[in-house]
PDB file of C-alpha atoms in Angstrom:
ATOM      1  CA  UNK C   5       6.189 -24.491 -42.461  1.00 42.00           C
ATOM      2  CA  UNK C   6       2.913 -23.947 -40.488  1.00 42.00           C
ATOM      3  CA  UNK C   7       2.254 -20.772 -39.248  1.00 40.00           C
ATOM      4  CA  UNK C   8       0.493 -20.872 -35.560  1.00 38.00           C
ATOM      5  CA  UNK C   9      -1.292 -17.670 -33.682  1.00 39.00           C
ATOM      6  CA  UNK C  10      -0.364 -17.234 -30.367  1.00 38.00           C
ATOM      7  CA  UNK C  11      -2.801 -15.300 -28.190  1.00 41.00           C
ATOM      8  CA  UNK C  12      -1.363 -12.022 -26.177  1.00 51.00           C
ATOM      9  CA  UNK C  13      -0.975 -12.558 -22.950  1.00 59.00           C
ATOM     10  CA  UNK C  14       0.367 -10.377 -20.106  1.00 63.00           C
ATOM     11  CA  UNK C  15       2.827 -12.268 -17.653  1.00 84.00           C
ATOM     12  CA  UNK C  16       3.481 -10.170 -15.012  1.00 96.00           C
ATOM     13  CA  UNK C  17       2.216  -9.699 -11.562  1.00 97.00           C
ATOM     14  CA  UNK C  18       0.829  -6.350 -11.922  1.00 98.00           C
ATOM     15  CA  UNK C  19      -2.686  -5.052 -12.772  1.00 98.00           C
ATOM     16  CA  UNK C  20      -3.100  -5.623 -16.399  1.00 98.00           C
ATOM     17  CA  UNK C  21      -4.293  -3.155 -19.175  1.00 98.00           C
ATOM     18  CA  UNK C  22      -7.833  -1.182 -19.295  1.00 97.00           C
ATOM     19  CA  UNK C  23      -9.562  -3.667 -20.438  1.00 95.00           C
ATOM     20  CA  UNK C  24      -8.195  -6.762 -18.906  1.00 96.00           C
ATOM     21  CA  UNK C  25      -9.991  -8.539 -15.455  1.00 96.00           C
ATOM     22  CA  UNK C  26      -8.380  -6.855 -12.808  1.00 97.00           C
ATOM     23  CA  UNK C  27      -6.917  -3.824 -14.401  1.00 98.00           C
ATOM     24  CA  UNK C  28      -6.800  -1.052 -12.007  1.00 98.00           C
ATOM     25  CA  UNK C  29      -7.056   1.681 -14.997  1.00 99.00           C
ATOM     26  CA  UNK C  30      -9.341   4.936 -13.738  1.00 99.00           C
ATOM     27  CA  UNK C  31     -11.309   5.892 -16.885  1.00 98.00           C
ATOM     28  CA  UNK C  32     -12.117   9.998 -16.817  1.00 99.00           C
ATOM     29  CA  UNK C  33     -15.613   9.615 -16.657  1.00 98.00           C
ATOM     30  CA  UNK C  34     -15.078   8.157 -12.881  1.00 98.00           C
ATOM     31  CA  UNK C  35     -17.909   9.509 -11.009  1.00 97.00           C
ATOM     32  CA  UNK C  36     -15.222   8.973  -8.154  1.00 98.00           C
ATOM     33  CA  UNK C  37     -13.303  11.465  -9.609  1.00 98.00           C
ATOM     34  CA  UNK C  38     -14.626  15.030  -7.427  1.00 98.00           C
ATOM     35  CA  UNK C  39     -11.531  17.639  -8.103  1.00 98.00           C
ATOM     36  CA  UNK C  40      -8.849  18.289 -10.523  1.00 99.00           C
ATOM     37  CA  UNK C  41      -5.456  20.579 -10.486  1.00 99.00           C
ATOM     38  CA  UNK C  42      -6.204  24.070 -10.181  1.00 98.00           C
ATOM     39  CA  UNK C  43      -2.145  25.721 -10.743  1.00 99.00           C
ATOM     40  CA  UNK C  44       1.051  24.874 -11.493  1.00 98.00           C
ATOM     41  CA  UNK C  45       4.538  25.298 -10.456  1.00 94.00           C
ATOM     42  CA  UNK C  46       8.332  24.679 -11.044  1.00 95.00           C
ATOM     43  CA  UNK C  47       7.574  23.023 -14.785  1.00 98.00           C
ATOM     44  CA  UNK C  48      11.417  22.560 -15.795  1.00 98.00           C
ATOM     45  CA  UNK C  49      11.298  21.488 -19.391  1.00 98.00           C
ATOM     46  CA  UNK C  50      13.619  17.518 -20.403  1.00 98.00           C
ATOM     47  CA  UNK C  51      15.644  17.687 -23.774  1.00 97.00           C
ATOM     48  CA  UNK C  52      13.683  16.576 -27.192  1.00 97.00           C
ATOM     49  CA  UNK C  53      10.365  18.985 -26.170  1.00 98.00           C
ATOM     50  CA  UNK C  54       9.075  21.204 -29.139  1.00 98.00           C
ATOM     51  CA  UNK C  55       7.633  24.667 -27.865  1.00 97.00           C
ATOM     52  CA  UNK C  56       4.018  23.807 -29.006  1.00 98.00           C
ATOM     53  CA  UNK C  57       3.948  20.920 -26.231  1.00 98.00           C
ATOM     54  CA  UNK C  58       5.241  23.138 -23.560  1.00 98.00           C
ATOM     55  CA  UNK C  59       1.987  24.334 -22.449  1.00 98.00           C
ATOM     56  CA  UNK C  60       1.607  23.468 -18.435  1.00 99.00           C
ATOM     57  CA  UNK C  61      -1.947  24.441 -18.254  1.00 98.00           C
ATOM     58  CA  UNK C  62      -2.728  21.799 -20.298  1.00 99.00           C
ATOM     59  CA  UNK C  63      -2.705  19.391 -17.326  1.00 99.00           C
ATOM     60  CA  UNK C  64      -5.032  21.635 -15.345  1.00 99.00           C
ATOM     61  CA  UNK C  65      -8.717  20.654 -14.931  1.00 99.00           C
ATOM     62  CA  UNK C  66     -10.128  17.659 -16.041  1.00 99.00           C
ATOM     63  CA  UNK C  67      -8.972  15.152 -18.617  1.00 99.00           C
ATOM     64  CA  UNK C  68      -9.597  15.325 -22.169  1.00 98.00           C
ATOM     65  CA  UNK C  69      -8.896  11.663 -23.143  1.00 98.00           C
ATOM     66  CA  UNK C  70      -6.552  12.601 -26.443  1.00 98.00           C
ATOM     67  CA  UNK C  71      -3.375  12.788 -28.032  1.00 96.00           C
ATOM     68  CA  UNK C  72      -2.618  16.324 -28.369  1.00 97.00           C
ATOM     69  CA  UNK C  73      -4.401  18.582 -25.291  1.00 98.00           C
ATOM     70  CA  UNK C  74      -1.167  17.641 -23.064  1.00 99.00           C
ATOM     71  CA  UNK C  75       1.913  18.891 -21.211  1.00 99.00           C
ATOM     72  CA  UNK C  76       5.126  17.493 -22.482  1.00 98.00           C
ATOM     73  CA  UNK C  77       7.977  16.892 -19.862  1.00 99.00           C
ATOM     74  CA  UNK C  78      10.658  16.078 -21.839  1.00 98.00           C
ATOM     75  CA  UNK C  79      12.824  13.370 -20.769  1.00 98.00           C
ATOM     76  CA  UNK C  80      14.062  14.050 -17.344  1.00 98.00           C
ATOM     77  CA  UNK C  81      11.663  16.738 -17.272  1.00 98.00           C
ATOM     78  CA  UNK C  82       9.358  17.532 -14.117  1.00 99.00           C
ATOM     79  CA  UNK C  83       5.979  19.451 -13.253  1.00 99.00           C
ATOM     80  CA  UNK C  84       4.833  20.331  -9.709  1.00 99.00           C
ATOM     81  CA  UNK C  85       0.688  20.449  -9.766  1.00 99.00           C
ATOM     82  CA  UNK C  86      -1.326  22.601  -6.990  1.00 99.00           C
ATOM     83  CA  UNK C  87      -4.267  21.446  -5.664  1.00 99.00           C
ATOM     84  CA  UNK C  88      -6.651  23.750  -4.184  1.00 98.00           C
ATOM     85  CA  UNK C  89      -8.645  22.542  -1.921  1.00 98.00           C
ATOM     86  CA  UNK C  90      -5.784  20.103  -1.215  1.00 98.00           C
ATOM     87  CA  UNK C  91      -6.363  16.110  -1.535  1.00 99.00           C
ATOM     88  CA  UNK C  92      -7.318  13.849   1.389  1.00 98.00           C
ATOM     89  CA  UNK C  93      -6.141  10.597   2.332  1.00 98.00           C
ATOM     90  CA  UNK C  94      -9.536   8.525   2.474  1.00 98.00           C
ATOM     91  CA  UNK C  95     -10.595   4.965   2.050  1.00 95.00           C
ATOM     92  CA  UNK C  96      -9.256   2.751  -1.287  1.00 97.00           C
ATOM     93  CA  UNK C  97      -6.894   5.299  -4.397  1.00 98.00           C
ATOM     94  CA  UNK C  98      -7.241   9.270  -3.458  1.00 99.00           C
ATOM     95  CA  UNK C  99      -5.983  10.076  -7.095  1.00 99.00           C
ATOM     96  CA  UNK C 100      -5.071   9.576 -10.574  1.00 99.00           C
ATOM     97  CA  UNK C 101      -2.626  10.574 -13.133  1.00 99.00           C
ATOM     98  CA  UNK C 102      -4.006  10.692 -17.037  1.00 99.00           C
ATOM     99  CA  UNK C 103      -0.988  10.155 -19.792  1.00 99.00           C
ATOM    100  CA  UNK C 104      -1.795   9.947 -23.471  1.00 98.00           C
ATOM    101  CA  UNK C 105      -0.492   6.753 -24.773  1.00 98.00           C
ATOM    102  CA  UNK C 106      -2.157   6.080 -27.929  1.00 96.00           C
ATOM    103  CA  UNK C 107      -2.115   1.946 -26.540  1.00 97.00           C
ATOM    104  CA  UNK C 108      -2.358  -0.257 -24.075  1.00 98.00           C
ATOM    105  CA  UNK C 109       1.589  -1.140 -24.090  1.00 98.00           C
ATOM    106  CA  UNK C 110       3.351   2.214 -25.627  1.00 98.00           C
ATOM    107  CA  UNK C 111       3.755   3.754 -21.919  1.00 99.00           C
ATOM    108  CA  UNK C 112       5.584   6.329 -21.062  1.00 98.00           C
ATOM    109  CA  UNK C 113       6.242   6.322 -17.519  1.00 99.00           C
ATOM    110  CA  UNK C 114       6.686   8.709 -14.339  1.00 99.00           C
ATOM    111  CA  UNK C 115       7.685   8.922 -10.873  1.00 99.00           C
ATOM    112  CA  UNK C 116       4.852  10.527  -8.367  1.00 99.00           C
ATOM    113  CA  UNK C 117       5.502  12.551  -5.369  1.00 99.00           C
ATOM    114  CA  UNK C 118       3.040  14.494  -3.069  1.00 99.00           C
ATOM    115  CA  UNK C 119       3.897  17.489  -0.460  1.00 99.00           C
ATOM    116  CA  UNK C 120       1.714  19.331   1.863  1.00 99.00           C
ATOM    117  CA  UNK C 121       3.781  22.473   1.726  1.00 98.00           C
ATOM    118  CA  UNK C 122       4.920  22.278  -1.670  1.00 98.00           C
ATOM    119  CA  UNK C 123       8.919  22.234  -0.403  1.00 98.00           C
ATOM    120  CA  UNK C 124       9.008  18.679   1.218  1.00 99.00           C
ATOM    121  CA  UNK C 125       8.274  15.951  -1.020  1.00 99.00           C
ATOM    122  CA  UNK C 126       7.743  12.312  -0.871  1.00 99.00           C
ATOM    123  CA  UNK C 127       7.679   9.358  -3.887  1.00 99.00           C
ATOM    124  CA  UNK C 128       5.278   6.744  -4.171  1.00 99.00           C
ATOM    125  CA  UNK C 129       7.306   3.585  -4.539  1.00 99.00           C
ATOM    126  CA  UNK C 130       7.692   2.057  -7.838  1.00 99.00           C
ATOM    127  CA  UNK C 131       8.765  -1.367  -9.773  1.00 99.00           C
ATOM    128  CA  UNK C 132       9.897  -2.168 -13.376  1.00 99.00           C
ATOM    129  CA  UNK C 133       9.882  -5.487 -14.691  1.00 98.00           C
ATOM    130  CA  UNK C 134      11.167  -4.819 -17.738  1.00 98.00           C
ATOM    131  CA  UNK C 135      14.219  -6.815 -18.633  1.00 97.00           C
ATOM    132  CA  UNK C 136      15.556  -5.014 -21.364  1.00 98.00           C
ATOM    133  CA  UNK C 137      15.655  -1.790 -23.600  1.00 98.00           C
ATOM    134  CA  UNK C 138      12.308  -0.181 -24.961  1.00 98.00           C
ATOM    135  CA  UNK C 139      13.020   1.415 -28.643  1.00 97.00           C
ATOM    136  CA  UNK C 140      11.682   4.830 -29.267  1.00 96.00           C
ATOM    137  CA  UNK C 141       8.359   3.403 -30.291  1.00 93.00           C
ATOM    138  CA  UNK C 142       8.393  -0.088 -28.807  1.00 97.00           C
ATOM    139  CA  UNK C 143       6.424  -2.007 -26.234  1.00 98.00           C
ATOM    140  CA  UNK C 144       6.016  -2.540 -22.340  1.00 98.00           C
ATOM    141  CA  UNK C 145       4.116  -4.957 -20.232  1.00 98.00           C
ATOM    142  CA  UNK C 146       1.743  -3.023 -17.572  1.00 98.00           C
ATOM    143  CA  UNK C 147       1.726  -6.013 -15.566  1.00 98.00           C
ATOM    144  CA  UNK C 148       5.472  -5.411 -15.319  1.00 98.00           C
ATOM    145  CA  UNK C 149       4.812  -1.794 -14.138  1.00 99.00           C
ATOM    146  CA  UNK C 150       3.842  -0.831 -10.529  1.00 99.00           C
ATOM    147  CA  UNK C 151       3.445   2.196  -8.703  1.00 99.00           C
ATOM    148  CA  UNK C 152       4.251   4.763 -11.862  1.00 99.00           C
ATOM    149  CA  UNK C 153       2.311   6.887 -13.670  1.00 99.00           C
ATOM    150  CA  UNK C 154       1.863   6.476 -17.474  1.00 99.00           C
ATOM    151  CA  UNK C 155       0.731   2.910 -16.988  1.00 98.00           C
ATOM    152  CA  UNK C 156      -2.693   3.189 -18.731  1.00 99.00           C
ATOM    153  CA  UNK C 157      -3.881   4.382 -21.649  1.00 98.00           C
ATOM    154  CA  UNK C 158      -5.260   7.871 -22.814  1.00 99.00           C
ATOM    155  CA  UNK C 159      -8.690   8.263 -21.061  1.00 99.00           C
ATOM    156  CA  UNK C 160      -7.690   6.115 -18.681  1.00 99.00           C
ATOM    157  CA  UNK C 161      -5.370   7.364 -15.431  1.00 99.00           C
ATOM    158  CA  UNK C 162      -3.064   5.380 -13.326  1.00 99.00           C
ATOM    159  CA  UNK C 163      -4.505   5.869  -9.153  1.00 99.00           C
ATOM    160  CA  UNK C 164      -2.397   6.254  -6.519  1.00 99.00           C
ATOM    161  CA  UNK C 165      -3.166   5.672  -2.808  1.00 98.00           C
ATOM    162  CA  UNK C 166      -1.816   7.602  -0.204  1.00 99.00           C
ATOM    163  CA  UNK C 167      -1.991   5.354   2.379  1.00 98.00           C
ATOM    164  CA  UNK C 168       0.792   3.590   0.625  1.00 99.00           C
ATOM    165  CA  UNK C 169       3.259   6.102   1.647  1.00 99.00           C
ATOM    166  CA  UNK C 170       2.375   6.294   5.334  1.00 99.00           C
ATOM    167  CA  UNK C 171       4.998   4.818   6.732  1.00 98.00           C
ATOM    168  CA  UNK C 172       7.665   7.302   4.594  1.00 99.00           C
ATOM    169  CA  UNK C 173      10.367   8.901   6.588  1.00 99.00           C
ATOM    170  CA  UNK C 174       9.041  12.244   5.456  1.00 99.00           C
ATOM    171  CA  UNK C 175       5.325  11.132   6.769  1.00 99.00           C
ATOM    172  CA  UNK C 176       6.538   9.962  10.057  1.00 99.00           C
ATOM    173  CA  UNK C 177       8.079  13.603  10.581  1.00 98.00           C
ATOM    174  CA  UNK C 178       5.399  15.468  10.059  1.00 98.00           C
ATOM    175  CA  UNK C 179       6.643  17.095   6.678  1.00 98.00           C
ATOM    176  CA  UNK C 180       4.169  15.622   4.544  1.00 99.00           C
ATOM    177  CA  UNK C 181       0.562  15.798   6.030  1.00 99.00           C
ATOM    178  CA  UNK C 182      -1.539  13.261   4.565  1.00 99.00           C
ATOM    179  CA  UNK C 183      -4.583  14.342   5.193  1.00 98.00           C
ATOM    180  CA  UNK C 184      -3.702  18.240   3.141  1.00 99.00           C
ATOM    181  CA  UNK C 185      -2.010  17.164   0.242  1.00 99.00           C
ATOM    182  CA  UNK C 186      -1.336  20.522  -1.863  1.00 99.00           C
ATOM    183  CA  UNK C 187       1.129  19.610  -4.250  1.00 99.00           C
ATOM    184  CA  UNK C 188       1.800  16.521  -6.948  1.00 99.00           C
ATOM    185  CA  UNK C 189       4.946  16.134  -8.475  1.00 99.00           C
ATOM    186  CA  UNK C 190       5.179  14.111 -11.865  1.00 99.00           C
ATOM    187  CA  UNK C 191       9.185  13.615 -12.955  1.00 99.00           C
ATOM    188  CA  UNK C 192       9.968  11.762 -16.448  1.00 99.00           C
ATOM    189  CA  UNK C 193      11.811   8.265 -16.336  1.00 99.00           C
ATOM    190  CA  UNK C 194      14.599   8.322 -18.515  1.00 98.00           C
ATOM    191  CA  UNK C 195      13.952   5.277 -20.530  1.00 98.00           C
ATOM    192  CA  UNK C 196      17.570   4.406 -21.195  1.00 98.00           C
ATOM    193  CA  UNK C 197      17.965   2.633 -17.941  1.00 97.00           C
ATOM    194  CA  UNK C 198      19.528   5.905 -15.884  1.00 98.00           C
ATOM    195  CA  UNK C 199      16.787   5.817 -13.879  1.00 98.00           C
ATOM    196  CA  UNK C 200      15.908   3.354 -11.048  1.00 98.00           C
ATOM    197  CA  UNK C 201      13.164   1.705  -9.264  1.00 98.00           C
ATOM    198  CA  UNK C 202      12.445   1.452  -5.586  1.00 98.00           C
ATOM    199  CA  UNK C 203      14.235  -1.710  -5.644  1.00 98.00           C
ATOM    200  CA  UNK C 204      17.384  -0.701  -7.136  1.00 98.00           C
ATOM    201  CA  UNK C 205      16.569  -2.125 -10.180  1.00 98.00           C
ATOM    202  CA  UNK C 206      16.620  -0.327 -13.904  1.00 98.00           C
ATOM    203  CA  UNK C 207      13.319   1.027 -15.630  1.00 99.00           C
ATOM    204  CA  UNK C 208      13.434   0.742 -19.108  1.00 99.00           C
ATOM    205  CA  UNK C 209      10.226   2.937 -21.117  1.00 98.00           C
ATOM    206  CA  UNK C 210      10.480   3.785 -25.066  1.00 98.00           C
ATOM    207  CA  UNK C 211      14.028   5.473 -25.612  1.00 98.00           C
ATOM    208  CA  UNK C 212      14.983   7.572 -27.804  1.00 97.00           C
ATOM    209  CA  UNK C 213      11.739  10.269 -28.624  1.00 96.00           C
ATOM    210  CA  UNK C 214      11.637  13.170 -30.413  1.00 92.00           C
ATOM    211  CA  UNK C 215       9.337  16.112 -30.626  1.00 95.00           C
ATOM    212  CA  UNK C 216       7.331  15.620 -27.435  1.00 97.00           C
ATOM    213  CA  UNK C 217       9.821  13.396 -25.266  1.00 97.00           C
ATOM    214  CA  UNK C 218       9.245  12.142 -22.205  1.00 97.00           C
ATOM    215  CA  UNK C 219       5.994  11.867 -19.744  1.00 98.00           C
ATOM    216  CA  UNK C 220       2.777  13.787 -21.820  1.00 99.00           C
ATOM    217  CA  UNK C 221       0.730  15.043 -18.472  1.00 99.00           C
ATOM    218  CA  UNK C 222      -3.067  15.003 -19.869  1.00 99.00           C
ATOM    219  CA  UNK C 223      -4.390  15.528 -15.970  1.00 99.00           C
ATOM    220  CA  UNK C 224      -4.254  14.526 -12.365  1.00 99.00           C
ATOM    221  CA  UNK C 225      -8.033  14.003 -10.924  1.00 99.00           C
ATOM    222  CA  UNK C 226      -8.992  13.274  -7.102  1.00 99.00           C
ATOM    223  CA  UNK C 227     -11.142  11.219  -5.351  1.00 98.00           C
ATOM    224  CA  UNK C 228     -10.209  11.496  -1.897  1.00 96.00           C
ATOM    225  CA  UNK C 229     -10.677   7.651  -1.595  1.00 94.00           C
ATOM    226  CA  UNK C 230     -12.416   5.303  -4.224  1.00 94.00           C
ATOM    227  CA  UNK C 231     -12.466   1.619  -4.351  1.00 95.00           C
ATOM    228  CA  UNK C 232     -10.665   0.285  -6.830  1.00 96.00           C
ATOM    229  CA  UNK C 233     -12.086  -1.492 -10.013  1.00 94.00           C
ATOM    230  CA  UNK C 234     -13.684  -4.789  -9.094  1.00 90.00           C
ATOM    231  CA  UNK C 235     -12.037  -8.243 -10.071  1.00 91.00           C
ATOM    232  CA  UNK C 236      -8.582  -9.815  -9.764  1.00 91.00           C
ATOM    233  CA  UNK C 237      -6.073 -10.538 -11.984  1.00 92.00           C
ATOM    234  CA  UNK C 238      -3.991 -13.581 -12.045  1.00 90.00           C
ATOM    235  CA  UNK C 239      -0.635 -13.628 -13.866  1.00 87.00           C
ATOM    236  CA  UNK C 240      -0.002 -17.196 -15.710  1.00 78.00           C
ATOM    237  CA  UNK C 241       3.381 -16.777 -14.517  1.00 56.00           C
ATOM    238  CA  UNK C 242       5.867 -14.345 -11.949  1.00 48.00           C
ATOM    239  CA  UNK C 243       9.096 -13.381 -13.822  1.00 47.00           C
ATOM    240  CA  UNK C 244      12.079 -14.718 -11.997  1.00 54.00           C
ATOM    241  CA  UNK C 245      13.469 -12.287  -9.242  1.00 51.00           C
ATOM    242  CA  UNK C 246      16.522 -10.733  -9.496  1.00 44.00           C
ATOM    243  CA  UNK C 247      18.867 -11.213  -6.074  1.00 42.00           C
ATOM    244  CA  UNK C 248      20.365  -7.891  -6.117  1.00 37.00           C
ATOM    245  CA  UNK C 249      19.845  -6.062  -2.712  1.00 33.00           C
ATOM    246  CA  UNK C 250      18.776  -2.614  -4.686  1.00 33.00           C
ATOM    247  CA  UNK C 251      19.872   0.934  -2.900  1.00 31.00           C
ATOM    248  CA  UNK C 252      16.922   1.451  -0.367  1.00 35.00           C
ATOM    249  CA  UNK C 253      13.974   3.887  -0.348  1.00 44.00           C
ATOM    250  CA  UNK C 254      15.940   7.585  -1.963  1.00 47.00           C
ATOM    251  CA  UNK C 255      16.533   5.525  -5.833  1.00 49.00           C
ATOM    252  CA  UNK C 256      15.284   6.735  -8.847  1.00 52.00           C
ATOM    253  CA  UNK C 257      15.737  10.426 -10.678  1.00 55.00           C
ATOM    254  CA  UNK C 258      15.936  13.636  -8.672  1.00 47.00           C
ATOM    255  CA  UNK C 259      16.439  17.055 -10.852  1.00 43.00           C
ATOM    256  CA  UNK C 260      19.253  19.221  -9.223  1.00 37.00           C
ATOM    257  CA  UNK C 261      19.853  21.667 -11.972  1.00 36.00           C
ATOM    258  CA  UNK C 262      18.949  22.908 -15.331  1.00 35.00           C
ATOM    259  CA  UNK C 263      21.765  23.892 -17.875  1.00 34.00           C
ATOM    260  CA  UNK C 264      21.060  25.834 -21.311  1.00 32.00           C
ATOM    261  CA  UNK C 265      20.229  24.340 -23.285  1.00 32.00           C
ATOM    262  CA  UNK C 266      17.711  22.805 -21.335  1.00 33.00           C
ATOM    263  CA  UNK C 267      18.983  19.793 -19.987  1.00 33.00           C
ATOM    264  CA  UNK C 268      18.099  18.050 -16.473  1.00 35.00           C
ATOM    265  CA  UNK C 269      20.918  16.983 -14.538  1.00 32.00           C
ATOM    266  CA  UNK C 270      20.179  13.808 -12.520  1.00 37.00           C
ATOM    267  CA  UNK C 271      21.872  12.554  -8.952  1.00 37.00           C
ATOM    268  CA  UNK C 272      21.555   9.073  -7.814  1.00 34.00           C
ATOM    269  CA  UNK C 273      20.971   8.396  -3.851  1.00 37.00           C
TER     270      UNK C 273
END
């Protein structure tokens, strides 16, 4: 029997890891990068969290690029960010979120939301690709990711673009000023496939962890509008698409309630 090395490739349609052609990763050393969070509020703690990672003020100022000068959330966990003075929607990504995955494919990943008043919120949409369960210290595909945080590796943050959001119900109103963003919220996916995408569909990350579960918040860092990294990437393949009509633009994870012990109790829309 002949043993034959087969070269790693990524197969989704997504920007691919940091060092890949066309990655969209945001390394901390961005000169782009002009503010970081300045406060904190409404940090409600997921299950499987260990008291020494429950430190919030880790994920203020800038990023530190490591494993252990982070903010657990816990799975199902959330952390509201202040931003003072608040982030503008300019030209190309206006921000990025830092994680502290020690590789390119253990991601552990998180839904974004933004509010000018820091009551009304609104979520950046998001896709999973990933077909089936993630083990507590298994793999994903970030070409199978889009539009969550956690898809990079420490050092390197994921940036989000508010224009992308423009044409959210809670924009259109007036509720959520663009142009005076005050507030980030970061809320843990539940890797076991409880939580869902923008499409309906189920996001699987590494399930079950221990310790310091969940999203690890290193920092959030703004730009106020930054091109994004030159080249393009160019999948070798697009996995097939599923047919299933999904639940519209209110899917995914919203906390409603906290329970001792500390547990987060989730409501599907």
């Amino acid at each position: 029997m002949q043993l034959v090395a087969v070269p790693l490739t990524w197969a989704g349609p997504y920007p691919p890891a940091e060092d890949e052609v066309g990655s969209h990763a945001i390394s901390m050393d961005n000169h782009a990068l002009i503010s970081w969070a300045t406060g904190y509020s409404d940090y409600i703690v997921g299950d499987n969290v260990e008291e020494t990672w429950q430190v919030p003020g880790n994920a203020l100022g800038e990023a530190e690029g490591n494993s252990f000068d982070v903010v657990a959330l816990g799975s199902g966990g959330m952390l509201t960010l202040v931003f003072d003075p608040p982030i503008e929607n300019g030209e190309g990504w206006d921000f990025a979120v830092f994680e502290n995955s020690f590789s390119d494919r253990y991601l552990e990943l998180a839904h974004v939301e933004v509010s000018s008043d820091g009551i009304d919120f609104v979520r950046f949409d998001a896709i999973s690709l990933t077909p089936n369960p993630v083990p507590g210290f298994g793999n994903i595909d970030p070409t199978d990711v889009d539009g969550l945080a956690g898809k990079y590796r420490q050092g390197y943050g994921t940036p989000f673009n508010l224009e992308d959001i423009s044409d959210k119900p809670g924009v259109l109103s007036g509720n959520v000023d663009l142009s005076s963003i005050s507030h980030i919220r970061i809320v843990d996916v539940v890797g076991d496939g409880s939580c869902l995408d923008s499409s309906g569909e189920v996001i699987y990350d590494p399930y079950p962890t221990a310790g310091s579960a969940g999203f690890d918040l290193d920092a959030v860092g703004v730009s106020n509008g930054a091109p994004y990294p030159a080249g393009e990437y160019i999948p070798p393949e697009l996995p097939p698409e599923s047919d299933d009509s999904g639940f519209g633009d209110d899917t995914g994870c919203f906390v409603t309630a906290i329970q001792a012990p500390i547990r987060a109790i989730w409501l599907y829309r």
